Coordinates of C-alpha atoms (C1' of nucleotides) in Angstrom, one line a residue:
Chain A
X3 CA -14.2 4.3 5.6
X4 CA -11.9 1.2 5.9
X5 CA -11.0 -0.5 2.8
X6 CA -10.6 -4.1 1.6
X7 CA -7.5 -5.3 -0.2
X8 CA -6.6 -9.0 -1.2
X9 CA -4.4 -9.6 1.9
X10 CA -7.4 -9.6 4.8
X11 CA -4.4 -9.4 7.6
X12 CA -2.8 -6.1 6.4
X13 CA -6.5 -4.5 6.4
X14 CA -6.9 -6.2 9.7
X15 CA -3.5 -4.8 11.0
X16 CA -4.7 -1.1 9.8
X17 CA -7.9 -1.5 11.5
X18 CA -6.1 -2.9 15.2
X19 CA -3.9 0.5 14.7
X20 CA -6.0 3.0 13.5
X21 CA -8.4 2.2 16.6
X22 CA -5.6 4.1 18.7
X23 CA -5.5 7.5 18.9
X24 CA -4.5 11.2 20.1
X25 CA -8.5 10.8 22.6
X26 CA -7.7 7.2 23.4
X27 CA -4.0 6.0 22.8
X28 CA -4.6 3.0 25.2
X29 CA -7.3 -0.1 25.0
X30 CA -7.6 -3.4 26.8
X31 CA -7.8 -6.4 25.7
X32 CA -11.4 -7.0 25.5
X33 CA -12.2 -3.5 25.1
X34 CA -10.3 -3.2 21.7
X35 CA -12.4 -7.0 20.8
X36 CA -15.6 -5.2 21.5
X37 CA -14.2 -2.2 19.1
X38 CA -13.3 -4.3 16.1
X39 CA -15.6 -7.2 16.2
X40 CA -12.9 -10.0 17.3
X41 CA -13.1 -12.8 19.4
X42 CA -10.5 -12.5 22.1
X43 CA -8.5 -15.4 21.5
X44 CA -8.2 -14.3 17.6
X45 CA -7.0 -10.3 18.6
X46 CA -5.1 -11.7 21.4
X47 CA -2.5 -13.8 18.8
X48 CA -2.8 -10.9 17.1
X49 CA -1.8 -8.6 19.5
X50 CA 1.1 -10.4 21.1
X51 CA 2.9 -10.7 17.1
X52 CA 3.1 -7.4 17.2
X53 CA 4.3 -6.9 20.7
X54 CA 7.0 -9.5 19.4
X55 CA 7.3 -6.8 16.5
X56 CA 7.0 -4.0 19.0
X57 CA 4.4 -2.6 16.4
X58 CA 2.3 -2.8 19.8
X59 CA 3.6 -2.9 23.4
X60 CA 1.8 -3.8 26.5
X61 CA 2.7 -2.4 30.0
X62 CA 2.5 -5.2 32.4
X63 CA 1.2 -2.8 34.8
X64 CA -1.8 -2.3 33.6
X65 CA -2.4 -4.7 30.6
X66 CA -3.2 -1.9 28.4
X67 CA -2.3 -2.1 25.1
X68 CA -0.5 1.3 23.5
X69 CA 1.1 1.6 19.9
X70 CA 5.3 0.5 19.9
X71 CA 8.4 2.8 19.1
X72 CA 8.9 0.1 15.7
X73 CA 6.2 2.7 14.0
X74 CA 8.0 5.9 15.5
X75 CA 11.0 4.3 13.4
X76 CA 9.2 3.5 10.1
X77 CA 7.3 7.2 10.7
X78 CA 10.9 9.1 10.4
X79 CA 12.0 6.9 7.6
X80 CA 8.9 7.2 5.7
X81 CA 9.2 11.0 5.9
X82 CA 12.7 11.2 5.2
X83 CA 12.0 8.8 2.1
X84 CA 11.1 11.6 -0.2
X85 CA 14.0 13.8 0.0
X86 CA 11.5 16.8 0.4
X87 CA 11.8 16.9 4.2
X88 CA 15.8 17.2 4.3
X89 CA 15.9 19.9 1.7
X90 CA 13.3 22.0 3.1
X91 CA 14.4 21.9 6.6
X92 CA 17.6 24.2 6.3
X93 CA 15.5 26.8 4.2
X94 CA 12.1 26.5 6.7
X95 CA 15.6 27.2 9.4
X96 CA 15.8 30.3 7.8
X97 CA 12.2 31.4 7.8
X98 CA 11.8 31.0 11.3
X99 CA 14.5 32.9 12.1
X100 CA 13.4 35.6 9.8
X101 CA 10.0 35.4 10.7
X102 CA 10.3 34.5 14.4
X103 CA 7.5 32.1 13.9
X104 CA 7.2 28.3 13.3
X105 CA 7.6 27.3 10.2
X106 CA 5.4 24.1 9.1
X107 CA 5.9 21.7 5.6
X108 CA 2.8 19.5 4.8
X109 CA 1.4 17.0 2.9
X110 CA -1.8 15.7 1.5
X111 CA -3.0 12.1 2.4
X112 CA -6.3 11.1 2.2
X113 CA -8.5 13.3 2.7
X114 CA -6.4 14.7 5.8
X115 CA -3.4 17.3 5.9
X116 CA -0.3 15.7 7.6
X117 CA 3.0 17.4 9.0
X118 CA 6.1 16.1 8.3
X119 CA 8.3 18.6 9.0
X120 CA 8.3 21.8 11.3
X121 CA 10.5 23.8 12.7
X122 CA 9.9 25.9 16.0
X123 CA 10.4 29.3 17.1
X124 CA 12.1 29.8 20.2
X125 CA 9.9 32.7 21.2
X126 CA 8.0 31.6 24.7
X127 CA 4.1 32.4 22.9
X128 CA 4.2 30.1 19.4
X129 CA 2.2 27.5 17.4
X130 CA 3.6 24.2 18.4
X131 CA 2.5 21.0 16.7
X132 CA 4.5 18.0 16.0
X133 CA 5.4 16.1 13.1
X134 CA 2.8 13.2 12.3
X135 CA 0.0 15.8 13.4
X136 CA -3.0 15.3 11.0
X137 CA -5.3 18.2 10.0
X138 CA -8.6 18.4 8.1
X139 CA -8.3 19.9 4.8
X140 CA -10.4 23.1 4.6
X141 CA -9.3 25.1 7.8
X142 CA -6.0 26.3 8.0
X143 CA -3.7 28.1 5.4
X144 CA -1.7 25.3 5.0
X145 CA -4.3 23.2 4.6
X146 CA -6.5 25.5 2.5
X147 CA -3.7 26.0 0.3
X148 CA -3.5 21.8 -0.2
X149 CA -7.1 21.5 -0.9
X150 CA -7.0 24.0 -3.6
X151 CA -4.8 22.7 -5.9
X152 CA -6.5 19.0 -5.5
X153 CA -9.0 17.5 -8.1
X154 CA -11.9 18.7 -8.3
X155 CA -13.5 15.3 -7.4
X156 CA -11.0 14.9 -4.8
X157 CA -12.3 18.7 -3.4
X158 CA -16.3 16.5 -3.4
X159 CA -15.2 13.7 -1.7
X160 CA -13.4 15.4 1.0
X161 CA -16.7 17.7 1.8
X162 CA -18.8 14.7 1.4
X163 CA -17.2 12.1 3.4
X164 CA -15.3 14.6 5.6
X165 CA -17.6 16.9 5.7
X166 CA -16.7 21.0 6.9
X167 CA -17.0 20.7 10.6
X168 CA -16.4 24.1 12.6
X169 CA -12.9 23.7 14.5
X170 CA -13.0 27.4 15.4
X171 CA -14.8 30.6 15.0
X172 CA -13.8 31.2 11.5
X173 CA -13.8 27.8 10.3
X174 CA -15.4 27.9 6.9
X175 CA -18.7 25.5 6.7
X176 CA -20.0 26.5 3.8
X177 CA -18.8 24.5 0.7
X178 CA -19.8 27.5 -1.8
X179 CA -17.6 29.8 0.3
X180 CA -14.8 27.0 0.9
X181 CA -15.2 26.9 -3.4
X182 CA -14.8 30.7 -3.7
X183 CA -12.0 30.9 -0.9
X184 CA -10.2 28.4 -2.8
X185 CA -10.1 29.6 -6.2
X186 CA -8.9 32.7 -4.5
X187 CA -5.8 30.8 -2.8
X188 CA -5.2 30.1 -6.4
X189 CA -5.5 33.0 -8.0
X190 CA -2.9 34.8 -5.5
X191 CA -1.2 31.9 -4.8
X192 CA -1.3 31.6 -1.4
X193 CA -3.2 31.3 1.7
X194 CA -4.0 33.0 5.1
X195 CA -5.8 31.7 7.6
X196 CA -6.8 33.7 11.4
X197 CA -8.9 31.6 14.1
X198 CA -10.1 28.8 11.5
X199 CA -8.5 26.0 13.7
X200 CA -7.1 27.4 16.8
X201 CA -8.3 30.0 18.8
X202 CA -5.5 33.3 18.3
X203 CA -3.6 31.5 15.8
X204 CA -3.2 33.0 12.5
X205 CA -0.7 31.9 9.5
X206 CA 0.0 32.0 6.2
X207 CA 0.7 29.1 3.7
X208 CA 2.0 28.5 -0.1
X209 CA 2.1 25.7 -2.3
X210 CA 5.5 24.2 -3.2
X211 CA 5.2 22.6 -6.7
X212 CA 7.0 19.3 -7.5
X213 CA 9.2 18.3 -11.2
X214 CA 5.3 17.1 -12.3
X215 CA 4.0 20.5 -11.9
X216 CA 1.8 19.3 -9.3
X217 CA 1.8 20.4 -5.7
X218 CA 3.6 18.0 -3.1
X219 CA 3.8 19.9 -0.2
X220 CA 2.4 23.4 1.7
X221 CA 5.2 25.0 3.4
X222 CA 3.6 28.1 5.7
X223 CA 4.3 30.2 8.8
X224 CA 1.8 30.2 11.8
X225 CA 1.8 32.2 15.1
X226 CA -0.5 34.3 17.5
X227 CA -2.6 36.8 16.6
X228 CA -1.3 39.1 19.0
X229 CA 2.0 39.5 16.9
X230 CA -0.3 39.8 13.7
X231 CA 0.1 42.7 11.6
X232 CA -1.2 43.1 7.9
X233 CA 2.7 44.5 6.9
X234 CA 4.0 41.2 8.8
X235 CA 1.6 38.9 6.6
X236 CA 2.7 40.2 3.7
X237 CA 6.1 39.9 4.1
X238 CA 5.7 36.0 5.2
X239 CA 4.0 35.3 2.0
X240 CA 6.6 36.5 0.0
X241 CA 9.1 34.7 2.6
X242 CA 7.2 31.6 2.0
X243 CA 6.7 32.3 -1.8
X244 CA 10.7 32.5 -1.7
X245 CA 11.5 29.8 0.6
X246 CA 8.5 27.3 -1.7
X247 CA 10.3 27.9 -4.8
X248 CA 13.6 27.3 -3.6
X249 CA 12.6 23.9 -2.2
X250 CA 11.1 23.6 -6.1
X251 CA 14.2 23.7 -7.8
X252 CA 15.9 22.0 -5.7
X253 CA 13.8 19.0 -6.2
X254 CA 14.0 19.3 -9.5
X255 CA 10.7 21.1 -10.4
X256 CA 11.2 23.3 -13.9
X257 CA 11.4 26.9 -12.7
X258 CA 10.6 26.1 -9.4
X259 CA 6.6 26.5 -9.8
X260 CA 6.6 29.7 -11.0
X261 CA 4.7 30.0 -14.5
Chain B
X9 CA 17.7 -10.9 14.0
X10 CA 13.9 -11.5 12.1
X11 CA 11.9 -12.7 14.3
X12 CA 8.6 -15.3 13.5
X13 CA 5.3 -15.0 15.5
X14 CA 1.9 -16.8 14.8
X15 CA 0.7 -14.5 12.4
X16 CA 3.2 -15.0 9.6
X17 CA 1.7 -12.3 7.3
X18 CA 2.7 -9.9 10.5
X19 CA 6.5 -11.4 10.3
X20 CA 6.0 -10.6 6.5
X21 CA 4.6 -7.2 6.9
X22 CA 7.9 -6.2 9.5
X23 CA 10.5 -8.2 6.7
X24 CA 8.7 -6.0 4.3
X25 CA 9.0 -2.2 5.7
X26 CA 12.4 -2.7 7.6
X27 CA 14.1 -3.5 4.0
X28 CA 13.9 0.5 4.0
X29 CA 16.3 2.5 5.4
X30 CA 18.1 5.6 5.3
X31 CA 20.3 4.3 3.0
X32 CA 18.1 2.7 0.5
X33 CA 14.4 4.1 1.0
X34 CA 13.2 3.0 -2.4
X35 CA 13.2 -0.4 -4.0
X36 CA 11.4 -1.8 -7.3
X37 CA 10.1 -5.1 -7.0
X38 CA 12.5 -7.0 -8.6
X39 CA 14.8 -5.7 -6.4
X40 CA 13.1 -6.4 -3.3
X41 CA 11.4 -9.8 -4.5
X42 CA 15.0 -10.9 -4.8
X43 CA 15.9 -9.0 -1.0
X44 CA 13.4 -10.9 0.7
X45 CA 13.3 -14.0 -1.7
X46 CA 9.4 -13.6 -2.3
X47 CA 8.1 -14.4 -5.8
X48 CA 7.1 -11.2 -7.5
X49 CA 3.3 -12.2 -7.6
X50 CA 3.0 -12.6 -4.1
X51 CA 5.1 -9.6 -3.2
X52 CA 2.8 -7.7 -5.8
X53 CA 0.0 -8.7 -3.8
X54 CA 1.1 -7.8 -0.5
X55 CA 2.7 -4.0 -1.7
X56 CA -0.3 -3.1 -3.3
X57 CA -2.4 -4.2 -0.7
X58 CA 0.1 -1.8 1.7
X59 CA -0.1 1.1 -0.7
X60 CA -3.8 1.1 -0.4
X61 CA -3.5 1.3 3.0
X62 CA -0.7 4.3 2.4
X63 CA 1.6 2.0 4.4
X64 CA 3.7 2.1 0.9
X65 CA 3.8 4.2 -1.6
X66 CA 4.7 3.7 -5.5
X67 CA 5.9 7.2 -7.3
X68 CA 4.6 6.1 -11.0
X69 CA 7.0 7.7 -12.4
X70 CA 10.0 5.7 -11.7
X71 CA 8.2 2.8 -10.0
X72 CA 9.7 2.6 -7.1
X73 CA 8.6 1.3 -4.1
X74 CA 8.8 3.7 -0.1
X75 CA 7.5 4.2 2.9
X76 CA 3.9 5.8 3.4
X77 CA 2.8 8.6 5.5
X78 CA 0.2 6.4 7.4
X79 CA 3.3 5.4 9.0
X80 CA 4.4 8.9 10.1
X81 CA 0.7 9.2 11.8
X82 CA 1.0 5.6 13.7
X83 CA 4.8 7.3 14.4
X84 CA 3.6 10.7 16.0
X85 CA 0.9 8.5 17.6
X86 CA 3.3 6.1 19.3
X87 CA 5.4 8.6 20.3
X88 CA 2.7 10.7 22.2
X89 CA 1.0 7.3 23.8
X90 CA 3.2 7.2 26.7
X91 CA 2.5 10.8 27.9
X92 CA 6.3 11.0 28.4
X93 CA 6.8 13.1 25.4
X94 CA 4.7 15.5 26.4
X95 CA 5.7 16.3 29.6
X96 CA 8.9 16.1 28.8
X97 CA 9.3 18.7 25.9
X98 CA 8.5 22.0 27.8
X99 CA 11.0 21.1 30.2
X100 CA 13.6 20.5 27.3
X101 CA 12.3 23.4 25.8
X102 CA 13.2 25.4 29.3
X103 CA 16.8 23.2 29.2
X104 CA 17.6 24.6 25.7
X105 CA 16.7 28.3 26.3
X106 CA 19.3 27.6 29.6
X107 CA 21.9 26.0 27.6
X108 CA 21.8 27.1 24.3
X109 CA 22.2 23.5 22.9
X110 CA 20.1 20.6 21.2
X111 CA 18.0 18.7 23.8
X112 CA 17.6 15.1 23.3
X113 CA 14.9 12.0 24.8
X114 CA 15.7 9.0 24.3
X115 CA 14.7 5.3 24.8
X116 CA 15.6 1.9 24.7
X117 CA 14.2 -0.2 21.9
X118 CA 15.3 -3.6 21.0
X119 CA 19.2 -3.2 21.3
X120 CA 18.9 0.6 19.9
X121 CA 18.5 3.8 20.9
X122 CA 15.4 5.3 19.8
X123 CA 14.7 9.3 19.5
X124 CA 11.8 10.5 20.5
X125 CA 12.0 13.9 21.1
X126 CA 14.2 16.7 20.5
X127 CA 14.6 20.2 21.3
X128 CA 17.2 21.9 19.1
X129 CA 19.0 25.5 20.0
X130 CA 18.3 27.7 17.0
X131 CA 22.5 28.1 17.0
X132 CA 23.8 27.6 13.6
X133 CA 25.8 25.2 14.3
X134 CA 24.4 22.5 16.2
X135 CA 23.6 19.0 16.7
X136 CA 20.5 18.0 14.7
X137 CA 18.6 15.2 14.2
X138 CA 15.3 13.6 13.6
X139 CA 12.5 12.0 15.7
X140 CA 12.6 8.6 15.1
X141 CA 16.4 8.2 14.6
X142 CA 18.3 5.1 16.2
X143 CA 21.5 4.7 17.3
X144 CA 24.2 2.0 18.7
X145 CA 23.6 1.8 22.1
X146 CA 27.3 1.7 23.4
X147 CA 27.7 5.0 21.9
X148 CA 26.9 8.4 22.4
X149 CA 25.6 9.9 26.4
X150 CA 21.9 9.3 26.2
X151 CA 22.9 5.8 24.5
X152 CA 25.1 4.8 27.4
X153 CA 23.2 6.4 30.0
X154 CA 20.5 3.7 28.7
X155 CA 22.8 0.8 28.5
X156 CA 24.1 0.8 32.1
X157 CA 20.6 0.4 33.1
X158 CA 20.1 -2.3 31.6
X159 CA 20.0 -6.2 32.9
X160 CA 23.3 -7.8 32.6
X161 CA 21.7 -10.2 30.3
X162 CA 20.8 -7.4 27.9
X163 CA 24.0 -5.8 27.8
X164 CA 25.2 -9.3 27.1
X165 CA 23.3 -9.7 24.0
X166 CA 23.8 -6.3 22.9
X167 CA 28.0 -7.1 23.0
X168 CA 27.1 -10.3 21.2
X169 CA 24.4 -9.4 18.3
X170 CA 24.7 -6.0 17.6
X171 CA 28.5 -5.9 18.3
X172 CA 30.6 -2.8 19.7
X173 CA 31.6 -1.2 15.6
X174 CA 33.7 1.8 15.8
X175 CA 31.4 5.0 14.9
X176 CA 34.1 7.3 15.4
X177 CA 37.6 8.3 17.0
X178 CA 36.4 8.0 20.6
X179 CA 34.0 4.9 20.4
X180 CA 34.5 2.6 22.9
X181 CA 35.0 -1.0 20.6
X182 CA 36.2 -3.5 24.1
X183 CA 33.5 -4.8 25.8
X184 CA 35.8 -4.4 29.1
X185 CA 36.2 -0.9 28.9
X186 CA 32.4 -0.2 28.6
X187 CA 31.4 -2.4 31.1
X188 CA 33.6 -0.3 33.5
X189 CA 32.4 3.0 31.9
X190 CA 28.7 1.4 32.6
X191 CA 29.3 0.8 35.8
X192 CA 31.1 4.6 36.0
X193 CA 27.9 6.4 34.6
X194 CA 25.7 4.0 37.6
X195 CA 27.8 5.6 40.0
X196 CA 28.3 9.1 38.6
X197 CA 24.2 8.7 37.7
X198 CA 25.3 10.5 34.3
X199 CA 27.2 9.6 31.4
X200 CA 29.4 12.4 28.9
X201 CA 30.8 11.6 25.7
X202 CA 33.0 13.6 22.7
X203 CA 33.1 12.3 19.6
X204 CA 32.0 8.7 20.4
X205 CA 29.6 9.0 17.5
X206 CA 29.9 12.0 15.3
X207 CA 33.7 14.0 14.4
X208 CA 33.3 17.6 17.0
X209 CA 30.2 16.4 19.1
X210 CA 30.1 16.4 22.6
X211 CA 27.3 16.0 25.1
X212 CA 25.8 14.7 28.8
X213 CA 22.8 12.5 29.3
X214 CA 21.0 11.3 32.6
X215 CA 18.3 9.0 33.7
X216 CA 14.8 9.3 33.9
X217 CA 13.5 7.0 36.1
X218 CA 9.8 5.6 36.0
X219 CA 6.9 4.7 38.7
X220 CA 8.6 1.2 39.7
X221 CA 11.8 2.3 39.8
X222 CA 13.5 1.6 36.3
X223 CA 15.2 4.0 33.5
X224 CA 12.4 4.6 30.7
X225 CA 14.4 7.6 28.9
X226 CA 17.0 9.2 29.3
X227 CA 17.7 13.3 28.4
X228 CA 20.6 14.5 27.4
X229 CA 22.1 17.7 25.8
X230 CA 24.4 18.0 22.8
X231 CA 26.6 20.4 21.1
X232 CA 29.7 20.9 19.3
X233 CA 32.8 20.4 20.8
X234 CA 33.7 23.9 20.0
X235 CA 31.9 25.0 22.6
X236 CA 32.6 22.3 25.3
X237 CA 34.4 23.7 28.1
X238 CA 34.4 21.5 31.8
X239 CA 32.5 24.1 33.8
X240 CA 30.0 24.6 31.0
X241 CA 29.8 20.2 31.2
X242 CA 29.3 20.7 35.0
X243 CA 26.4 22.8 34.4
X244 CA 24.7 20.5 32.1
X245 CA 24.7 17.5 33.7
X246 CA 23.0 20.0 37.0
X247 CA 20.6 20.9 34.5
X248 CA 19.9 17.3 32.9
X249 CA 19.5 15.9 36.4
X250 CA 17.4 18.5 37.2
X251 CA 15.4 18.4 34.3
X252 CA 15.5 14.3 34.5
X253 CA 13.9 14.6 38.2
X254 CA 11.0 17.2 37.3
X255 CA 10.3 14.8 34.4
X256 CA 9.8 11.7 36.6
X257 CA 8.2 13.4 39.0
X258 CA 5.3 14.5 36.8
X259 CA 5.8 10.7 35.3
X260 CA 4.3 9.6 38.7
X261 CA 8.0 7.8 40.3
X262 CA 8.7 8.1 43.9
X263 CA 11.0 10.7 44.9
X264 CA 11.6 11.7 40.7
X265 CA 14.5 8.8 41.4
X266 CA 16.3 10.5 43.9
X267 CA 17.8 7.4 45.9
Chain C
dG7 C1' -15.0 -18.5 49.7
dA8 C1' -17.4 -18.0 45.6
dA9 C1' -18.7 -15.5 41.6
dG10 C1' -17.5 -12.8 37.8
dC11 C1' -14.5 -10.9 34.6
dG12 C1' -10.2 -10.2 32.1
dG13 C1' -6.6 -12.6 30.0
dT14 C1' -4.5 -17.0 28.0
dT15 C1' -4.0 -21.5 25.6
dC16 C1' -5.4 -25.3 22.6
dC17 C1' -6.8 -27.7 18.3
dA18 C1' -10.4 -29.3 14.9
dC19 C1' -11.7 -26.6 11.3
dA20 C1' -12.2 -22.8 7.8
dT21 C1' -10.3 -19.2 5.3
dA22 C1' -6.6 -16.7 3.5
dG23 C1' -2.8 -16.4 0.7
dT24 C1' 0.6 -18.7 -2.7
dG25 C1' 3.4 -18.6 -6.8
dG26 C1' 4.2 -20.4 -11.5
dA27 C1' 2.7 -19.4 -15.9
dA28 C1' 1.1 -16.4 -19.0
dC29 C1' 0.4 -12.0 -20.1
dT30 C1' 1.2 -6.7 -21.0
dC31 C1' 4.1 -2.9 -21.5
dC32 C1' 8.2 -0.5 -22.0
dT33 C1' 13.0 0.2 -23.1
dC34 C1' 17.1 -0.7 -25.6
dT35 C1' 19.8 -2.5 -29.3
dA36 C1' 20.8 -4.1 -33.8
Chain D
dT17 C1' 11.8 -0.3 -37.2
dA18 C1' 11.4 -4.6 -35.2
dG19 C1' 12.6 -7.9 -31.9
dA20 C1' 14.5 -9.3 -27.6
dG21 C1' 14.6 -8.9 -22.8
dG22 C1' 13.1 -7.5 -18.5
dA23 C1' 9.9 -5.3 -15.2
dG24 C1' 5.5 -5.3 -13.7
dT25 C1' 0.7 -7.5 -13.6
dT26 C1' -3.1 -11.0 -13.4
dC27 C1' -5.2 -15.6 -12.7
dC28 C1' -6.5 -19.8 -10.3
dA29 C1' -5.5 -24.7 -8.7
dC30 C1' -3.3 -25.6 -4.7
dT31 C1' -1.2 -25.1 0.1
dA32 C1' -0.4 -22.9 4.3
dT33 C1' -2.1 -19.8 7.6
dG34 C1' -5.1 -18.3 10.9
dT35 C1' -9.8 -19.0 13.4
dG36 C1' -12.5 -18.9 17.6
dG37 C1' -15.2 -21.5 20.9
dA38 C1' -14.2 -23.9 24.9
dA39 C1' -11.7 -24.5 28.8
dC40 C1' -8.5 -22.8 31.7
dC41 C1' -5.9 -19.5 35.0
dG42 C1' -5.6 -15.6 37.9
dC43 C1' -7.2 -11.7 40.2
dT44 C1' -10.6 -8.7 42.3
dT45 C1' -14.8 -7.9 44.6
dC46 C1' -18.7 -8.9 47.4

DNA sequence: GAAGCGGTTCCACATAGTGGAACTCCTCTA
DNA sequence: TAGAGGAGTTCCACTATGTGGAACCGCTTC
């Protein structure tokens, strides 16, 4: 639901770039006035500051407006901003090649799951995603294992507003059983996940815990279910158990997450 | 150089997030009210209006202003718009499995070099870098493969407002020579450089040429220089202008720039 | 050749945003 | 322990920014 702050262009600027997306990363002029309400000649001043920005960019070819590379720039600074990407990334190095699988670190943002780091396998049959990729919250280890350590309101908005929609044939819809699967991710501290988002994917999650003793990030291992193999998931939990509380202490959380 | 538009808030809005970098990626506000030379209300106003949007974030621990992960979503988004990306990355993918180095796309943005995808060799040591990354553009194969591309007017500009700075031993700093090893990499249709940018790098870039005819990206591979040998340079540029000609084929250009 | 539609420009008018002052809160020093 | 100083926060009379309908241009289709 868009908000309203006390600076109308900024919600106006979030509202021209959230209309483009992965289904439709390419609208007209007067289609993208019919989307948002605008008169043409008010979107079209609009549009052409942040061409001069290169927040936008228009091909002449076809007048279609598409989002600029200035955002691909801000996107890698803001994820590098933290610190958290550049220390995970040599230690997720190592998972993969202990694992052989990808390796993915994630964050919670509003009521979505976002990557900000991963790091592929080389093996020909893998989970491949890119960084920026946004996920709903309650399918997925890594996302499962975000959602339960979230407020408890946070956990009723998100199945409210959200909602549990079936991505895949194990998607869990039912916010009683989300509840209970949660509480278990909790209690063992980690996550697993097979065929909840993507058909033959399975993966494994766990929380990394920041200096506040809250969770910051998910780091977790993913792959096809035809390499699947109860011994193999066990292992990559305690991989990722290691690898999470490495990344811990080395942003300065007190023993790393693990009391 | 800022530029102003007719939506001044938009000009604002850009002053605001490119004030973070990689080299300061948190401000308070005092520090950036005095930065941009904005009165702390109304630079309040307008930061709290971005974090609401996730555009910004404030860590409340220490204050401090950085960038948010909306911008990583808009990022991945731009990136993807173009389609370029994605066809591009299984064919890197196939490039690094044959070379055992880092693959690299790259485009020309507003008198930089823009990354916007990589493929890194899981070889421990490596060139590495980030999505999103910018560079000089008179530096470094993929950058000078883009540069001799461009109009004469461009390069112009580039020589005049961004300057020819010394990045490393081999960086060429005289406008004269460059323009000559422009004019070499339009002939040769493939540019090579060692340690123009970073101390023991090496690598090879070509062109990828678009539907009417221009360079939109160039691909290049990188590696350390302890690896370089001429034959194994020979190979790669093959490879790149292989890989280069696929790509633009699929991009819809006549011929895959062949002429 | 004309109609229709998408994109572009202009300017009288309306709304959005400003920024200094006063305030609150926190930290540091005497 | 109290006061000073500085960072962050809020308010509202005032100023600057942005609006959007109309007219225009250019292109495509019938």
């Amino acid at each position: 639901m868009a908000k309203v702050t006390s600076v109308k262009t900024v919600d106006r600027l979030v509202a021209v770039l959230d209309s483009f997306s992965s289904e439709k990363p390419a609208w007209s002029l007067t289609e993208l006035s019919q989307q948002l309400g605008l008169p043409k000649s008010t979107l079209h001043r609009f549009l052409t500051a942040l061409e001069t920005h290169s927040i936008l960019r228009c091909d002449p070819r076809d007048k279609r407006w598409r989002l600029g590379y200035r955002l691909l720039i801000w996107g890698n600074l803001a994820a590098e901003s933290s610190g958290l990407r550049h220390i995970a990334r040599p230690i997720m190095e190592e998972l993969v090649a202990t694992t052989r699988e990808t390796a993915i670190l994630t964050v919670y943002h509003q009521q979505e799951v976002v990557c900000i780091e991963k790091v592929e396998t080389n093996h020909p049959v893998r989970m491949t995603l890119q960084v920026g990729t946004r996920r709903f919250p309650h399918a997925g280890a890594s996302s499962k294992v975000l959602m339960a350590y979230l407020p408890e309101e946070e956990v009723q908005a998100i199945i409210r507003e959200k909602g549990l929609p079936r991505l895949c044939v194990n998607t869990i819809t039912d916010p009683r059983r989300l509840r209970e699967e949660l509480a278990r991710i909790r209690e063992q501290g980690y996550a697993e996940s097979h065929e909840e988002t993507d058909l033959g994917a399975w993966g494994v999650a766990t929380p990394i815990f920041g200096p506040d003793g809250g969770v910051v990030a998910a780091i977790g291992v993913a792959g096809p279910r035809s390499r699947y193999t109860e011994q193999r998931a066990q292992e990559f939990v305690a991989l990722c158990r290691q690898a999470a509380h490495r990344i811990s202490v080395l942003i300065g959380a007190k023993q790393g997450g693990l009391e």
